[in-house]
């Protein structure tokens, strides 16, 4: 159990373990108690599962309901949110007649549909997914293990940008103050100092801090997946050589499509990261707040696209590594790749006319 939100898994059961009083929140994610303790998992369909869903995508969302909300080890019911009989399944699994609880039932189905549409379950994408609802913010808590690693990354990042912008002789307290603003809501004096420096009103500043944390989260995730992505591309190069001597070269098209999609997504992410460094360095070095303010305010509007890029690349590497681990030799051979790669090519595909980095399209400069 991860106890929070991560790209592939939203663990609501674990969240209730971390925050026992979450059960009494007046702003729950779901109206039904059982759904508020479920697991939601982004899942790559096996071929024998495709008849269970109504979806053109290979990546679907699995809903897992523990039989005993206090003990997930007692077993669970599960289905796909994309299943055509979802509402009937929910009635039976939850023991609730939709006609007697029509409003609550319909709202929970809408919430599941919204979660189904999300490319990943990272906390910043999830929070941006429900802008019209005042949900308890603990539902968007990062998985515990990820949270510790992310905070370490953010602290190192703040020290790095301060050193680059202000020089090695600058005060060491500057990055500590910046990190405190992002992770400690009680650091009132530091927050006010930064808000004034950015010339933002309190409401915009709250949005800006959320945007800053979100951008750093995605930059951290880029670091996390780099090694796995490099290993995957090495495997593609090996498989391409094997495919050259195979009749009809069945992997030529999917390998080409995957490489192009990976390049588009990664270059888009890199361009956004480089733009961020330029803007934040100008703010710290020259005291120019305008570009920084625009970047932070517009960042949440970009989370859907950035989250899709990071989520797709995360899925690609974790799914590939899963099948590598299933092989005794740890290598996916050509025959198996002819089954896996065509599906992965569809999962990671980007529109052919979508070459321009998103931050340029949206005017984030």
Coordinates of C-alpha atoms in Angstrom, one line a residue:
X1 CA 0.0 0.0 0.0
X2 CA 1.3 3.4 -1.0
X3 CA -1.1 5.5 1.0
X4 CA -1.7 8.4 -1.4
X5 CA -1.4 9.4 -5.1
X6 CA 1.2 8.2 -7.5
X7 CA 1.2 8.1 -11.3
X8 CA -0.2 4.6 -11.5
X9 CA -2.1 4.1 -8.2
X10 CA -4.5 6.1 -6.1
X11 CA -4.6 4.4 -2.7
X12 CA -7.5 5.7 -0.8
X13 CA -7.4 2.9 1.8
X14 CA -3.8 3.8 2.7
X15 CA -4.8 7.5 2.9
X16 CA -7.3 6.6 5.6
X17 CA -4.6 4.8 7.5
X18 CA -2.4 7.9 7.3
X19 CA -5.2 10.2 8.2
X20 CA -7.7 8.4 10.4
X21 CA -10.0 11.5 10.8
X22 CA -10.3 11.6 7.0
X23 CA -13.4 9.4 7.5
X24 CA -15.2 12.4 9.1
X25 CA -14.3 15.0 6.4
X26 CA -17.2 17.1 5.2
X27 CA -15.6 17.2 1.7
X28 CA -15.1 13.6 0.6
X29 CA -14.0 12.5 -2.8
X30 CA -16.8 9.9 -3.0
X31 CA -20.2 10.0 -1.3
X32 CA -20.1 6.2 -0.5
X33 CA -17.9 5.2 2.4
X34 CA -16.6 2.1 0.6
X35 CA -15.5 4.0 -2.5
X36 CA -13.5 6.3 -0.3
X37 CA -11.4 3.3 0.7
X38 CA -10.9 1.9 -2.7
X39 CA -7.8 1.4 -4.9
X40 CA -7.7 2.9 -8.4
X41 CA -5.0 1.6 -10.7
X42 CA -4.0 2.5 -14.3
X43 CA -3.8 -0.9 -15.9
X44 CA -2.6 -2.1 -19.3
X45 CA -5.2 -4.5 -20.7
X46 CA -4.2 -8.0 -21.5
X47 CA -5.6 -9.4 -24.7
X48 CA -8.0 -11.7 -22.8
X49 CA -9.4 -8.6 -20.9
X50 CA -10.4 -6.5 -23.8
X51 CA -13.9 -8.0 -24.0
X52 CA -14.5 -6.7 -20.5
X53 CA -14.3 -3.0 -21.4
X54 CA -15.8 -0.5 -23.8
X55 CA -12.7 1.5 -24.7
X56 CA -10.4 2.1 -27.6
X57 CA -7.4 2.5 -25.3
X58 CA -5.1 -0.2 -24.0
X59 CA -4.7 1.7 -20.7
X60 CA -7.8 1.5 -18.5
X61 CA -8.6 2.2 -14.9
X62 CA -9.1 -0.7 -12.5
X63 CA -11.4 -0.2 -9.4
X64 CA -10.6 -2.4 -6.4
X65 CA -13.0 -2.5 -3.5
X66 CA -11.8 -4.3 -0.3
X67 CA -14.5 -6.7 1.0
X68 CA -13.6 -5.5 4.5
X69 CA -12.8 -1.8 4.6
X70 CA -10.7 -2.5 7.7
X71 CA -8.7 -5.4 6.3
X72 CA -7.7 -5.3 2.6
X73 CA -6.0 -8.7 3.1
X74 CA -9.5 -10.3 3.4
X75 CA -10.0 -10.0 -0.4
X76 CA -11.5 -7.6 -2.8
X77 CA -14.0 -7.1 -5.6
X78 CA -12.7 -5.4 -8.8
X79 CA -13.8 -4.2 -12.1
X80 CA -12.8 -1.7 -14.8
X81 CA -14.4 1.7 -14.8
X82 CA -14.6 1.3 -18.6
X83 CA -16.8 -1.8 -18.1
X84 CA -20.2 -1.5 -19.8
X85 CA -22.0 -2.8 -16.7
X86 CA -20.2 -0.5 -14.2
X87 CA -23.4 0.9 -12.6
X88 CA -24.9 -2.6 -12.1
X89 CA -21.6 -3.8 -10.7
X90 CA -21.5 -0.9 -8.2
X91 CA -25.0 -1.6 -7.0
X92 CA -24.1 -5.2 -6.2
X93 CA -20.6 -4.5 -4.8
X94 CA -21.7 -1.6 -2.6
X95 CA -25.1 -3.1 -1.7
X96 CA -26.8 0.1 -2.6
X97 CA -29.9 0.6 -4.8
X98 CA -29.2 3.4 -7.2
X99 CA -32.9 4.3 -7.3
X100 CA -33.0 4.9 -3.5
X101 CA -29.7 6.9 -3.5
X102 CA -29.9 8.4 -7.0
X103 CA -28.1 11.7 -6.3
X104 CA -25.2 10.1 -4.3
X105 CA -24.9 7.2 -6.8
X106 CA -24.8 9.5 -9.8
X107 CA -22.3 11.8 -8.3
X108 CA -19.9 8.9 -7.5
X109 CA -20.3 7.6 -11.0
X110 CA -19.4 11.0 -12.4
X111 CA -16.3 11.1 -10.1
X112 CA -15.2 7.7 -11.3
X113 CA -15.7 8.9 -14.9
X114 CA -13.5 11.9 -14.2
X115 CA -10.8 9.8 -12.7
X116 CA -11.0 7.4 -15.6
X117 CA -10.2 10.3 -18.0
X118 CA -7.1 11.3 -16.1
X119 CA -3.9 10.0 -17.8
X120 CA -2.3 9.4 -14.4
X121 CA -3.0 9.8 -10.7
X122 CA -0.2 12.1 -9.7
X123 CA -1.4 14.5 -6.9
X124 CA -1.1 17.8 -8.9
X125 CA -3.0 16.4 -11.9
X126 CA -5.7 15.1 -9.6
X127 CA -6.2 18.4 -7.8
X128 CA -6.5 20.2 -11.2
X129 CA -9.1 17.6 -12.2
X130 CA -11.7 18.8 -9.8
X131 CA -11.5 22.7 -9.9
X132 CA -15.2 23.1 -9.1
X133 CA -15.2 20.9 -5.9
X134 CA -13.9 21.9 -2.5
X135 CA -12.4 18.5 -1.7
X136 CA -10.4 17.7 1.3
X137 CA -6.8 18.4 0.2
X138 CA -5.6 15.2 1.9
X139 CA -7.1 13.2 -1.1
X140 CA -4.3 14.8 -3.1
X141 CA -1.5 13.7 -0.8
X142 CA 1.5 12.2 -2.4
X143 CA 2.3 8.6 -1.7
X144 CA 4.5 8.5 1.5
X145 CA 7.7 7.1 -0.1
X146 CA 7.4 9.6 -3.0
X147 CA 6.8 12.5 -0.6
X148 CA 10.1 12.0 1.2
X149 CA 12.1 11.7 -2.1
X150 CA 10.4 14.7 -3.7
X151 CA 11.1 17.0 -0.7
X152 CA 14.8 16.0 -0.9
X153 CA 14.8 16.8 -4.6
X154 CA 13.1 20.1 -4.0
X155 CA 15.6 21.1 -1.4
X156 CA 18.5 20.2 -3.6
X157 CA 16.8 22.1 -6.5
X158 CA 16.4 25.3 -4.5
X159 CA 20.0 25.2 -3.5
X160 CA 21.0 24.6 -7.1
X161 CA 19.0 27.5 -8.6
X162 CA 20.2 29.8 -5.9
X163 CA 23.8 28.9 -6.6
X164 CA 23.4 29.3 -10.3
X165 CA 21.5 32.6 -10.0
X166 CA 23.3 34.2 -7.0
X167 CA 26.7 32.6 -7.0
X168 CA 28.3 30.2 -4.6
X169 CA 28.9 33.0 -2.1
X170 CA 25.2 33.7 -1.7
X171 CA 23.6 33.0 1.7
X172 CA 22.7 29.4 2.2
X173 CA 19.5 30.3 3.9
X174 CA 18.0 31.6 0.6
X175 CA 17.1 28.1 -0.7
X176 CA 16.0 27.0 2.7
X177 CA 13.5 29.9 2.8
X178 CA 12.2 29.0 -0.7
X179 CA 11.7 25.4 0.2
X180 CA 9.9 26.4 3.4
X181 CA 7.4 28.4 1.3
X182 CA 6.6 25.4 -0.8
X183 CA 6.2 22.8 2.0
X184 CA 5.5 24.7 5.2
X185 CA 2.2 26.6 5.2
X186 CA 3.2 28.0 8.6
X187 CA 6.2 29.8 7.3
X188 CA 4.2 33.0 7.2
X189 CA 7.0 35.6 7.1
X190 CA 8.8 33.8 4.3
X191 CA 5.6 33.4 2.3
X192 CA 4.9 37.1 2.6
X193 CA 8.4 38.0 1.5
X194 CA 8.1 35.9 -1.6
X195 CA 4.6 37.0 -2.3
X196 CA 5.6 40.7 -2.2
X197 CA 8.7 40.0 -4.3
X198 CA 6.4 38.4 -7.0
X199 CA 3.9 41.2 -6.6
X200 CA 1.0 38.8 -6.2
X201 CA -2.2 39.1 -4.2
X202 CA -2.9 36.3 -1.7
X203 CA -5.2 34.4 -3.9
X204 CA -2.9 34.4 -6.9
X205 CA 0.0 33.5 -4.6
X206 CA -1.7 30.4 -3.4
X207 CA -2.2 29.3 -7.0
X208 CA 1.4 30.2 -7.8
X209 CA 2.8 28.1 -4.9
X210 CA 0.7 25.1 -6.1
X211 CA 2.0 25.7 -9.7
X212 CA 5.6 25.8 -8.5
X213 CA 5.3 22.6 -6.5
X214 CA 3.6 20.9 -9.4
X215 CA 6.4 21.9 -11.9
X216 CA 9.0 20.6 -9.5
X217 CA 7.1 17.4 -9.0
X218 CA 7.1 16.7 -12.8
X219 CA 10.8 17.6 -13.0
X220 CA 11.5 15.1 -10.2
X221 CA 9.5 12.5 -12.0
X222 CA 11.5 13.1 -15.2
X223 CA 14.6 12.3 -13.1
X224 CA 13.0 9.2 -11.8
X225 CA 12.1 7.7 -15.2
X226 CA 15.3 8.7 -17.0
X227 CA 17.2 5.5 -16.3
X228 CA 14.3 3.2 -17.2
X229 CA 13.6 5.2 -20.4
X230 CA 17.3 4.9 -21.4
X231 CA 17.1 1.1 -20.8
X232 CA 14.0 0.8 -22.8
X233 CA 15.5 2.6 -25.8
X234 CA 18.5 0.3 -25.6
X235 CA 16.2 -2.6 -25.8
X236 CA 14.5 -1.1 -28.8
X237 CA 17.8 -0.7 -30.6
X238 CA 18.6 -4.4 -29.9
X239 CA 15.2 -5.5 -31.1
X240 CA 15.5 -3.4 -34.2
X241 CA 18.7 -5.3 -35.2
X242 CA 16.9 -8.6 -34.6
X243 CA 13.9 -7.4 -36.6
X244 CA 16.1 -6.6 -39.6
X245 CA 16.5 -10.3 -40.3
X246 CA 12.9 -11.3 -39.6
X247 CA 10.4 -11.9 -42.5
X248 CA 8.2 -8.8 -43.1
X249 CA 10.0 -6.8 -40.2
X250 CA 6.9 -6.8 -37.9
X251 CA 8.6 -4.4 -35.4
X252 CA 9.7 -1.7 -37.9
X253 CA 6.4 0.3 -37.7
X254 CA 5.8 0.1 -33.9
X255 CA 9.5 0.9 -33.1
X256 CA 9.4 3.9 -35.4
X257 CA 6.2 5.1 -33.9
X258 CA 7.4 4.6 -30.3
X259 CA 10.7 6.4 -30.9
X260 CA 8.9 9.4 -32.4
X261 CA 6.4 9.6 -29.6
X262 CA 9.0 9.3 -26.9
X263 CA 11.1 12.0 -28.6
X264 CA 8.1 14.4 -28.8
X265 CA 7.1 13.9 -25.2
X266 CA 10.6 14.1 -23.8
X267 CA 11.5 17.1 -25.9
X268 CA 8.3 18.9 -24.8
X269 CA 9.1 18.1 -21.1
X270 CA 12.8 19.2 -21.5
X271 CA 11.8 22.5 -23.2
X272 CA 9.4 23.3 -20.4
X273 CA 12.1 22.5 -17.8
X274 CA 14.7 24.7 -19.6
X275 CA 12.2 27.6 -19.8
X276 CA 11.5 27.2 -16.1
X277 CA 15.3 27.5 -15.3
X278 CA 15.6 30.6 -17.5
X279 CA 12.6 32.3 -15.8
X280 CA 13.5 31.4 -12.2
X281 CA 17.1 32.4 -12.7
X282 CA 16.0 35.8 -14.0
X283 CA 13.8 36.2 -10.9
X284 CA 16.5 35.3 -8.4
X285 CA 19.3 37.1 -10.2
X286 CA 17.6 40.3 -11.5
X287 CA 14.6 40.4 -9.3
X288 CA 12.3 40.3 -12.4
X289 CA 8.9 39.1 -11.1
X290 CA 6.8 39.3 -14.3
X291 CA 7.8 36.2 -16.2
X292 CA 8.0 34.2 -12.9
X293 CA 4.5 35.3 -11.9
X294 CA 3.1 34.4 -15.3
X295 CA 4.8 31.0 -15.3
X296 CA 3.5 30.0 -11.9
X297 CA 0.0 31.2 -12.5
X298 CA -0.3 29.3 -15.8
X299 CA 1.4 26.2 -14.6
X300 CA -1.8 24.4 -13.2
X301 CA -3.4 24.8 -16.7
X302 CA -0.5 22.8 -18.1
X303 CA -0.7 19.9 -15.6
X304 CA -3.1 17.9 -17.8
X305 CA -0.6 17.8 -20.7
X306 CA 2.5 17.6 -18.6
X307 CA 0.9 14.9 -16.5
X308 CA 0.0 13.0 -19.7
X309 CA 3.6 13.1 -20.9
X310 CA 5.1 12.1 -17.6
X311 CA 2.4 9.5 -17.0
X312 CA 2.8 7.9 -20.5
X313 CA 6.5 7.7 -20.2
X314 CA 6.2 6.3 -16.6
X315 CA 3.7 3.7 -17.8
X316 CA 6.0 2.7 -20.8
X317 CA 9.0 2.0 -18.5
X318 CA 7.2 0.3 -15.7
X319 CA 5.2 -1.9 -18.0
X320 CA 8.3 -2.9 -20.0
X321 CA 10.3 -3.6 -16.9
X322 CA 7.4 -5.7 -15.5
X323 CA 7.6 -8.0 -18.5
X324 CA 11.4 -8.1 -18.4
X325 CA 11.1 -9.3 -14.8
X326 CA 8.7 -12.1 -15.9
X327 CA 11.4 -13.5 -18.2
X328 CA 14.0 -15.7 -16.4
X329 CA 16.9 -14.1 -18.4
X330 CA 15.5 -10.5 -17.9
X331 CA 15.3 -9.9 -21.7
X332 CA 12.3 -9.5 -23.9
X333 CA 13.0 -11.4 -27.1
X334 CA 11.7 -10.6 -30.6
X335 CA 8.7 -12.9 -30.6
X336 CA 7.3 -11.5 -27.4
X337 CA 8.1 -7.9 -28.5
X338 CA 5.8 -8.5 -31.5
X339 CA 2.9 -8.8 -29.0
X340 CA 3.9 -6.0 -26.6
X341 CA 5.3 -3.2 -28.8
X342 CA 2.2 -2.6 -31.1
X343 CA 0.0 -1.9 -28.0
X344 CA 2.7 0.3 -26.4
X345 CA 3.0 2.3 -29.6
X346 CA -0.7 3.1 -29.4
X347 CA -0.5 3.9 -25.7
X348 CA 2.3 6.4 -26.0
X349 CA 1.2 8.0 -29.3
X350 CA 1.1 11.7 -29.7
X351 CA -0.8 13.6 -32.4
X352 CA 1.3 14.0 -35.6
X353 CA 0.9 17.8 -35.7
X354 CA 1.7 18.2 -32.0
X355 CA 5.4 19.0 -32.3
X356 CA 5.5 22.5 -30.7
X357 CA 6.3 22.5 -26.9
X358 CA 3.2 23.2 -25.0
X359 CA 4.6 26.1 -23.0
X360 CA 5.2 27.9 -26.3
X361 CA 1.6 27.3 -27.5
X362 CA 0.2 28.6 -24.3
X363 CA 2.4 31.7 -24.3
X364 CA 4.1 30.7 -21.0
X365 CA 7.4 32.7 -21.3

